[in-house]
Coordinates of C-alpha atoms in Angstrom, one line a residue:
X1323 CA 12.0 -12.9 10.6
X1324 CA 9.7 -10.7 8.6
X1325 CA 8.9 -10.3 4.8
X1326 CA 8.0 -7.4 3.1
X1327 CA 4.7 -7.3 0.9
X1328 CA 4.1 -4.3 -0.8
X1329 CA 2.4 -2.8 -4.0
X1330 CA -1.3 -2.8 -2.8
X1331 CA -3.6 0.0 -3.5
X1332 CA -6.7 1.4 -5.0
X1333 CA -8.0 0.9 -8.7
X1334 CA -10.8 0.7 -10.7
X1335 CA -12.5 -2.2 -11.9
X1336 CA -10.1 -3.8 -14.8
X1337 CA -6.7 -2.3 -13.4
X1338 CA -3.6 -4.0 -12.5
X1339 CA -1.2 -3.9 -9.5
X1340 CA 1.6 -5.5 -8.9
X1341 CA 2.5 -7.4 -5.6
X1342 CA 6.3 -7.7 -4.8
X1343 CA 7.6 -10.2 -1.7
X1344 CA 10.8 -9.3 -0.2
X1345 CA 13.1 -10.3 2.4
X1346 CA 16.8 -9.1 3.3
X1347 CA 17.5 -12.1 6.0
X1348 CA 17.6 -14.8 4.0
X1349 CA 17.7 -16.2 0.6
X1350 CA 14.3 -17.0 -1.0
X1351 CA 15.4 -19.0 -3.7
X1352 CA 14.8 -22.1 -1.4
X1353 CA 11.4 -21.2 0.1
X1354 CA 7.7 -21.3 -2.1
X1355 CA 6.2 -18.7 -2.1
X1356 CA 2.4 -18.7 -1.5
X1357 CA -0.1 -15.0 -1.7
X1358 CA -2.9 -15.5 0.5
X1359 CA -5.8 -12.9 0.9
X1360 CA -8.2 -12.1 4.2
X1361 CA -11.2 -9.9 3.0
X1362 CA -13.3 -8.4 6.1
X1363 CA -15.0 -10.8 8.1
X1364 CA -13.6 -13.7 6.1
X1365 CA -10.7 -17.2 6.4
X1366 CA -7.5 -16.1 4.6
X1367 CA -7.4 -18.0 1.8
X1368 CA -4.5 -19.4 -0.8
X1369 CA -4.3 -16.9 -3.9
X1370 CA -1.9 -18.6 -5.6
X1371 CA 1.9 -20.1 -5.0
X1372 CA 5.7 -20.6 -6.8
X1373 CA 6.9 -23.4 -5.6
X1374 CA 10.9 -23.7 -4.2
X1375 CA 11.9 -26.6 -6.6
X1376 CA 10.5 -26.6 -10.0
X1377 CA 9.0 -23.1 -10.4
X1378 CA 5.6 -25.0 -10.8
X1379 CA 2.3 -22.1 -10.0
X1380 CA -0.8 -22.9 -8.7
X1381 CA -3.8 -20.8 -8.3
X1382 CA -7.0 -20.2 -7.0
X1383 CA -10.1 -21.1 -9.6
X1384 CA -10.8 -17.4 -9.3
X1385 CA -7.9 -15.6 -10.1
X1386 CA -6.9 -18.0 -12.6
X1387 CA -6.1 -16.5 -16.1
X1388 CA -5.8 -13.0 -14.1
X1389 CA -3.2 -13.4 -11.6
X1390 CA 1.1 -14.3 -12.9
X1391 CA 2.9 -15.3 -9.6
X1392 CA 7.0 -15.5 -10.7
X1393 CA 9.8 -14.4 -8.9
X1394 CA 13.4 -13.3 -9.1
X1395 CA 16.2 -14.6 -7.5
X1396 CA 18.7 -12.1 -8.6
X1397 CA 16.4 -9.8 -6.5
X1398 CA 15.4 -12.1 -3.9
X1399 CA 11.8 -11.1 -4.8
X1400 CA 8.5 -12.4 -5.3
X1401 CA 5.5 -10.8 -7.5
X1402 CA 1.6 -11.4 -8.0
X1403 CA 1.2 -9.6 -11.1
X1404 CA -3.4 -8.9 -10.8
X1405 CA -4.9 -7.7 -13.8
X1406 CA -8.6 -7.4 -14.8
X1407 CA -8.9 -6.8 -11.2
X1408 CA -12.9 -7.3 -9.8
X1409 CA -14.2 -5.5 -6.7
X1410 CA -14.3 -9.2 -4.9
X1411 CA -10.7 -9.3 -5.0
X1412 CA -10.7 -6.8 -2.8
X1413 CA -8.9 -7.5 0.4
X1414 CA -5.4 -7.5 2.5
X1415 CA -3.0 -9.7 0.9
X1416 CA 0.0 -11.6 2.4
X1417 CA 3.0 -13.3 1.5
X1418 CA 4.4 -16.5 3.4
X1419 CA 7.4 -18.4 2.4
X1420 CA 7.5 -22.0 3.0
X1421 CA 10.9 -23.6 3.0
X1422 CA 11.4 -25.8 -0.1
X1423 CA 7.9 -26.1 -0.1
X1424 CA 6.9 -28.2 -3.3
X1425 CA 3.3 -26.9 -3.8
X1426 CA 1.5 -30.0 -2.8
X1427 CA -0.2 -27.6 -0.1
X1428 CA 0.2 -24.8 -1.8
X1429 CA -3.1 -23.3 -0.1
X1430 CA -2.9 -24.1 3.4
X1431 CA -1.0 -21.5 5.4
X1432 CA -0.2 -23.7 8.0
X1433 CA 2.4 -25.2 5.8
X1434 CA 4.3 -21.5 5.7
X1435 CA 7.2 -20.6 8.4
X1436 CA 7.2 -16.7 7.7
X1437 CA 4.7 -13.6 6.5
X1438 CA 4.9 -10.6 5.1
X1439 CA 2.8 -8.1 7.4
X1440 CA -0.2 -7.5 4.6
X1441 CA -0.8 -5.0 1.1
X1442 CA -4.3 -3.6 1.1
X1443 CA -5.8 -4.1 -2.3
X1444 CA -9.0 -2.4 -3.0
X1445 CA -11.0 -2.3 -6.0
X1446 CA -13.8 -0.1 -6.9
X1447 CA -15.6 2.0 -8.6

């Protein structure tokens, strides 16, 4: 069971990108949905989540007031909208769905039962 991630790429300093999450197996209204990042020679870490109950988002201290996680049921989909993006965001991000997760560990990727296979975001000059 796979998702999709996709949406990465390369920008400047400042530009946006939008992630989307996608799966055509199963329904991802019940599952949070968490965006983790791995830069080289670095842990993955917990970007930022969308919980399966309440819609509740959490994020990391450092994306905070940058990063929009949402999704759309209609289109079984899940976005990281990244604007005023910095060169240390750069890195390969993934998507993990964690079924009716409720946010409580948002950031540990233990907690999630599927992944996307990874969106290279780089940013530079």
């Amino acid at each position: 069971v796979q998702l999709q991630a996709s949406g990465g790429g390369l920008v400047h300093p400042g530009g946006s990108l939008r992630l989307s999450c996608t799966t055509s197996q199963y329904t991802l209204e019940y599952y949070a949905i968490g965006w983790f990042r791995q830069a080289p020679g670095k842990e993955r870490e917990g970007v930022s989540s969308i919980d399966a109950i309440n819609g509740r988002t959490y994020y990391h201290d450092s994306v905070k007031g940058r990063f929009t996680v949402s999704r759309d049921n209609a289109k079984n989909t899940a976005y990281l909208q990244m604007d005023s993006l910095k060169p240390e965001d750069t890195a390969v991000y993934f998507c993990g769905a964690d079924l009716w997760g409720d946010g409580s560990k948002w950031d540990r990727a233990e907690e999630y039962d599927y992944w996307g296979q990874g969106t290279q975001v780089t940013v530079r000059a």
